[in-house]
XYZ file of C-alpha atoms in Angstrom:
431
model
C 19.335 26.012 -4.909
C 16.877 23.701 -3.243
C 15.991 24.534 0.339
C 17.069 22.102 3.025
C 14.574 19.766 4.604
C 12.732 20.683 7.756
C 15.107 18.581 9.835
C 18.045 20.639 8.653
C 16.296 23.960 8.820
C 16.048 23.530 12.575
C 19.835 23.743 12.692
C 20.074 26.910 10.609
C 22.475 29.433 12.058
C 22.169 33.137 11.471
C 25.074 34.687 9.603
C 25.806 36.909 12.536
C 25.932 34.012 15.016
C 28.057 31.801 12.813
C 30.541 34.523 12.000
C 30.870 35.276 15.699
C 31.615 31.582 16.294
C 34.117 31.392 13.483
C 35.826 34.685 14.290
C 38.549 35.599 11.857
C 38.477 32.197 10.144
C 35.974 33.346 7.539
C 38.312 36.097 6.431
C 40.910 33.514 5.444
C 38.477 31.917 3.010
C 37.143 34.939 1.172
C 37.988 38.529 0.340
C 36.016 40.808 2.697
C 33.464 43.092 1.127
C 33.090 41.231 -2.156
C 29.485 40.608 -3.054
C 30.066 38.979 -6.449
C 32.473 36.238 -7.416
C 34.994 37.203 -10.060
C 36.002 33.652 -10.932
C 32.617 31.981 -11.379
C 30.357 29.698 -9.380
C 31.664 26.371 -8.076
C 28.952 23.793 -7.489
C 29.389 21.163 -4.789
C 26.895 18.314 -4.592
C 26.246 17.044 -1.070
C 24.275 13.822 -0.493
C 23.352 12.623 3.002
C 20.766 10.334 4.654
C 18.785 13.202 6.126
C 15.647 11.087 6.602
C 14.957 7.383 7.033
C 16.612 4.820 9.331
C 20.119 6.181 8.693
C 19.134 9.771 9.523
C 21.096 9.863 12.824
C 24.209 9.941 10.628
C 22.781 12.818 8.605
C 21.967 15.043 11.576
C 25.513 16.328 11.972
C 25.804 16.658 8.179
C 22.921 19.126 8.037
C 24.165 21.074 11.041
C 27.661 21.344 9.587
C 26.457 22.349 6.116
C 24.742 25.382 7.592
C 27.959 26.471 9.306
C 29.958 25.948 6.126
C 27.460 27.888 4.013
C 27.853 30.864 6.316
C 31.621 30.485 6.314
C 31.567 30.553 2.501
C 29.101 33.417 2.196
C 31.668 35.500 0.278
C 33.170 32.578 -1.615
C 36.744 31.273 -1.658
C 39.930 32.628 -3.183
C 41.988 30.713 -5.710
C 44.873 32.155 -7.734
C 43.777 35.734 -7.118
C 40.142 35.127 -8.025
C 37.132 34.818 -5.765
C 34.681 32.024 -6.534
C 31.147 31.684 -5.266
C 30.445 28.228 -3.797
C 26.957 26.808 -4.295
C 26.279 23.805 -2.027
C 23.501 21.641 -3.454
C 22.125 19.484 -0.627
C 20.184 16.318 -1.413
C 18.500 13.768 0.848
C 19.320 10.147 0.006
C 16.425 9.036 2.242
C 18.657 6.219 3.542
C 18.261 4.487 0.161
C 21.304 3.533 -1.976
C 19.237 3.663 -5.158
C 18.085 7.179 -4.303
C 21.677 8.164 -3.599
C 22.758 6.944 -7.042
C 19.857 8.782 -8.674
C 20.699 12.028 -6.897
C 24.389 11.727 -7.740
C 23.522 11.296 -11.406
C 21.271 14.353 -11.310
C 23.917 16.485 -9.606
C 26.606 15.364 -12.040
C 24.697 15.454 -15.326
C 22.115 18.196 -14.739
C 23.740 20.482 -12.170
C 27.310 19.965 -13.482
C 28.883 19.933 -10.022
C 32.667 20.265 -9.791
C 32.855 18.136 -6.628
C 30.588 15.485 -5.108
C 30.442 14.769 -1.365
C 28.431 11.669 -0.436
C 28.300 11.692 3.356
C 27.675 8.994 5.940
C 27.186 5.211 5.687
C 28.362 2.744 3.076
C 25.078 2.430 1.188
C 24.814 6.172 0.533
C 28.498 6.670 -0.209
C 29.188 3.781 -2.582
C 26.243 4.236 -4.903
C 27.041 7.951 -5.277
C 30.783 7.333 -5.629
C 30.093 4.825 -8.403
C 28.278 7.537 -10.332
C 31.179 9.926 -9.774
C 33.674 7.347 -11.023
C 31.517 6.509 -14.036
C 31.065 10.142 -15.055
C 34.500 11.531 -14.221
C 33.677 13.728 -11.232
C 35.922 14.068 -8.148
C 34.350 12.776 -4.956
C 35.430 12.834 -1.311
C 33.729 10.785 1.400
C 34.165 9.340 4.877
C 32.322 7.495 7.675
C 32.629 3.947 6.299
C 35.489 1.461 6.786
C 37.869 1.744 3.846
C 37.273 -1.879 2.802
C 33.549 -1.178 2.493
C 34.400 1.671 0.118
C 37.036 -0.207 -1.888
C 36.142 -3.900 -2.110
C 32.493 -3.891 -3.292
C 33.401 -1.336 -5.981
C 36.275 -3.334 -7.480
C 38.986 -1.142 -5.993
C 40.939 -4.221 -4.952
C 41.686 -4.827 -8.645
C 42.813 -1.315 -9.561
C 42.771 2.156 -7.974
C 39.897 4.543 -8.605
C 40.426 7.553 -10.842
C 38.018 10.009 -9.228
C 36.856 8.883 -5.792
C 38.722 9.323 -2.481
C 37.870 8.378 1.091
C 39.275 8.789 4.603
C 38.403 6.639 7.600
C 39.759 3.764 9.624
C 39.740 0.212 8.310
C 38.021 -2.972 9.316
C 41.366 -4.284 10.539
C 41.436 -1.395 13.019
C 37.847 -1.888 14.175
C 38.383 -5.629 14.498
C 41.537 -5.099 16.539
C 39.576 -2.673 18.711
C 36.783 -5.207 19.252
C 39.311 -7.905 20.136
C 41.147 -5.496 22.430
C 37.912 -4.752 24.260
C 37.020 -8.424 24.689
C 40.483 -9.510 25.793
C 40.314 -7.024 28.659
C 37.414 -8.901 30.300
C 37.156 -12.466 31.608
C 34.744 -14.428 29.398
C 34.398 -17.920 27.909
C 35.558 -16.372 24.584
C 32.448 -17.517 22.676
C 31.298 -14.722 20.363
C 27.924 -14.502 18.623
C 28.049 -12.564 15.343
C 25.265 -10.132 14.408
C 25.165 -8.881 10.802
C 22.408 -7.283 8.684
C 21.792 -8.357 5.106
C 23.228 -5.240 3.440
C 26.576 -3.828 2.297
C 27.788 -3.194 5.855
C 26.810 -6.661 7.032
C 28.442 -8.332 4.067
C 31.644 -6.368 4.659
C 31.848 -6.933 8.410
C 30.758 -10.567 8.045
C 33.167 -11.377 5.217
C 34.970 -14.681 5.826
C 38.141 -13.378 4.208
C 38.696 -10.002 5.865
C 35.741 -9.396 8.196
C 35.100 -9.829 11.915
C 34.768 -13.655 12.128
C 38.305 -14.564 10.925
C 39.883 -11.774 12.993
C 38.128 -12.961 16.136
C 39.010 -16.598 15.495
C 42.647 -15.705 14.884
C 42.707 -14.061 18.328
C 41.550 -17.310 19.944
C 37.804 -16.719 20.208
C 35.110 -19.120 19.004
C 32.476 -17.653 16.687
C 28.804 -18.515 16.315
C 27.535 -16.997 13.061
C 23.756 -17.204 12.427
C 22.280 -16.154 9.108
C 22.184 -12.407 8.443
C 19.017 -10.616 9.517
C 16.848 -8.458 7.299
C 17.155 -4.788 8.350
C 14.154 -3.558 10.345
C 13.117 -7.082 11.283
C 10.937 -7.532 14.368
C 12.178 -10.999 15.316
C 15.690 -12.026 16.383
C 14.591 -15.310 17.961
C 16.605 -17.451 15.539
C 19.828 -15.569 16.243
C 19.278 -15.511 20.010
C 18.557 -19.241 20.040
C 21.875 -19.963 18.345
C 23.735 -17.668 20.733
C 22.204 -19.497 23.682
C 23.118 -22.882 22.239
C 26.663 -21.653 21.652
C 26.975 -20.293 25.181
C 27.958 -16.836 23.940
C 29.352 -14.457 26.547
C 29.937 -11.868 23.820
C 27.918 -10.480 20.907
C 29.709 -8.481 18.233
C 28.834 -7.127 14.821
C 27.137 -4.179 13.180
C 23.527 -2.939 13.272
C 21.590 0.314 13.182
C 19.658 1.854 16.049
C 16.166 0.453 15.492
C 17.450 -3.081 14.949
C 19.727 -3.019 17.988
C 16.905 -1.808 20.219
C 14.728 -4.686 19.039
C 17.567 -7.166 19.467
C 18.545 -6.065 22.996
C 14.908 -5.962 24.117
C 14.379 -9.510 22.892
C 17.643 -10.671 24.503
C 16.279 -9.456 27.835
C 12.865 -11.026 27.223
C 14.375 -14.376 26.227
C 16.833 -14.440 29.154
C 19.952 -14.206 27.017
C 22.367 -12.021 28.987
C 25.836 -11.784 27.405
C 28.589 -10.057 29.360
C 29.525 -7.847 26.414
C 27.631 -6.432 23.427
C 29.960 -4.573 21.071
C 28.190 -3.310 17.978
C 29.373 -0.896 15.309
C 27.175 1.919 13.943
C 24.130 1.764 16.259
C 26.062 2.531 19.429
C 27.693 5.626 17.985
C 24.806 7.830 19.072
C 23.587 8.828 22.530
C 20.025 8.699 21.203
C 20.487 5.084 20.157
C 21.719 4.059 23.586
C 19.067 6.135 25.354
C 16.371 4.455 23.227
C 17.186 1.175 24.992
C 16.485 2.714 28.398
C 18.206 0.873 31.267
C 19.366 -1.810 28.808
C 21.711 0.704 27.186
C 24.034 0.818 30.185
C 27.286 -1.021 29.430
C 26.930 -1.272 25.643
C 30.283 -0.931 23.837
C 31.435 0.101 20.372
C 34.186 1.575 18.285
C 34.938 5.272 18.856
C 35.560 7.451 15.764
C 35.929 10.891 17.302
C 35.464 12.540 20.689
C 35.969 16.017 22.149
C 39.238 14.659 23.546
C 40.858 14.517 20.095
C 43.847 16.924 20.138
C 43.618 18.157 16.523
C 42.478 21.581 15.278
C 40.155 22.510 12.422
C 41.994 23.875 9.389
C 38.942 26.038 8.687
C 38.270 27.678 12.035
C 41.167 26.863 14.363
C 38.719 25.257 16.781
C 39.697 22.145 18.715
C 37.365 19.174 19.042
C 36.035 20.309 22.420
C 35.056 23.665 20.889
C 33.136 21.941 18.088
C 31.383 19.624 20.538
C 30.466 22.510 22.850
C 29.030 24.534 19.963
C 26.866 21.567 18.948
C 25.570 21.045 22.483
C 24.830 24.753 22.891
C 22.966 25.019 19.595
C 21.247 21.623 19.478
C 20.598 21.262 23.225
C 21.741 17.681 23.057
C 24.868 15.607 23.568
C 27.680 15.657 20.998
C 27.760 12.812 18.456
C 30.748 11.064 16.895
C 29.964 11.772 13.208
C 30.203 15.499 13.989
C 33.997 15.439 13.738
C 33.949 13.738 10.353
C 31.151 15.956 9.034
C 33.448 18.904 9.749
C 36.588 17.243 8.385
C 34.880 16.433 5.069
C 34.426 20.131 4.426
C 37.970 20.862 5.521
C 39.241 18.570 2.775
C 36.707 19.796 0.221
C 37.450 23.498 0.724
C 41.200 22.946 0.872
C 40.946 21.054 -2.427
C 38.994 23.818 -4.153
C 41.436 26.463 -2.923
C 44.434 24.534 -4.263
C 43.035 23.389 -7.621
C 44.688 25.054 -10.629
C 41.189 25.639 -11.997
C 38.401 24.952 -9.467
C 35.850 25.037 -12.299
C 37.535 22.079 -13.996
C 36.782 18.596 -12.668
C 40.150 17.122 -13.609
C 41.960 19.964 -11.888
C 39.853 19.494 -8.758
C 40.531 15.742 -8.845
C 44.275 16.338 -9.064
C 44.153 18.711 -6.087
C 42.094 16.216 -4.100
C 44.592 13.472 -4.839
C 47.421 15.720 -3.570
C 45.691 16.514 -0.251
C 48.040 16.860 2.725
C 46.011 18.505 5.479
C 45.707 18.442 9.261
C 42.016 18.254 10.156
C 39.765 17.875 13.181
C 40.039 14.058 12.902
C 43.760 13.969 12.168
C 46.119 14.258 9.172
C 44.603 13.504 5.755
C 47.030 12.481 3.013
C 46.408 10.051 0.174
C 48.912 7.666 -1.337
C 50.598 6.349 1.793
C 47.738 4.237 3.132
C 46.584 0.690 2.417
C 45.089 1.834 -0.922
C 45.830 4.687 -3.317
C 42.433 6.311 -2.715
C 42.403 5.881 1.066
C 43.734 7.711 4.121
C 43.330 6.017 7.510
C 42.281 7.840 10.706
C 42.370 6.905 14.441
C 39.942 4.599 16.262
C 39.359 3.557 19.896
C 37.104 1.282 21.905
C 34.418 2.807 24.135
C 31.673 1.887 26.601
C 28.460 3.716 27.456
C 28.051 4.286 31.203
C 25.651 6.277 33.360
C 26.398 9.992 33.489
C 25.564 12.942 35.716
C 25.019 15.401 32.857
C 23.525 13.031 30.269
C 21.706 9.721 30.521
C 24.874 7.965 29.323
C 28.389 9.067 28.544
C 30.877 7.377 26.209
C 34.163 6.509 27.899
C 37.255 5.393 26.004
C 38.209 2.001 27.460
C 40.617 0.641 24.837
C 43.463 2.160 22.831
C 44.870 -1.006 21.269
C 45.002 0.520 17.793
C 45.888 4.140 18.546
C 47.805 5.485 21.535
C 46.596 9.018 20.796
C 44.401 9.010 23.906
C 44.786 7.100 27.169
C 41.778 4.992 28.307
C 39.419 6.818 30.649
C 38.112 3.642 32.307
C 38.130 -0.178 32.091
C 35.487 -2.235 30.271
C 32.855 -3.540 32.683
C 30.462 -6.469 32.116
C 26.859 -5.562 31.347
C 24.527 -5.682 34.355
C 21.239 -7.072 33.062
C 18.254 -6.356 35.243
């Protein structure tokens, strides 16, 4: 098996440390003392953006893989047999074409029984397409369900092999609207979308952010989409100024948002609210903006306050967050919960499959998933689409913190009442 990249190797846990963290959980996955699998070797292909502009999403993937590899050191049990699990990690390099290439290699050359494309629409969809084309079960997360379904033709008929759990655009849009309705503004919203799959999904005139915002009584100003990694947002800012926008909403990644916010300050455009998906998920992204990061708002996927337990380890969300902060010496990140939950679903599927070496059997077990995970219950068939299970979402704002530079506070629970708001949304103080 290929070694992990240098960025992942920094997160490597010793077997002794990981087993101490997991306690008795490992014993529930494998038969103690066995050194050889009696049922065969199950191969799981794992694709993540470990390098490139999307690498913040991949950081928790690499960290979690190392924990899971230790947890599976003696394999898993299925129908009285113990199977070795070989996790084949590949770096998509934040490139959808590379993701598709790697998925094809894992499917056709490595003959994986299960494919896990992790983090961001571009990486997930191109790999999932290969899984669907070649008849390989795939489980993914960390992209709105519409972004997984619509561009791949899932609105016309269900997929046969590919499954996904996450919240939907309708939930994120309701969260954005809930945030903005809690603050006095002129209700003029500037839209910010990149020219990629995420931007096209969020900016869609049929089911994206603009029609949802307009339906709620806001006026939208929608400039042309920007090219990712651009160094000039002057055209967008000019239109926002002309439109008198008190609010900016949309989706970007960290480097683009930093450039955009810096130029907003330079060009004296000071909206009361900036609510952006993706880029504001990470403490590092907010910290990169320096003082300008204070008051930024976004959707909230997962926090240590989530009340669910891991089906693998029995840990609650706070335990998982604390372990990350202790090991990584940095603040917890939202994708961490989903990185863990992906493996909960994957391992549960392999344990339940009638024959975990057979792709069809694994697919059937995946389809029948009914599991409580760190991010909530996962069950397919009852959601908005046959291949989708929806999970909770909240609205949050980054504020100054005593322990960290900024802390993410839940300020809106319009969509899910699972957690009460910790604070009220405050207007940005530009200085």
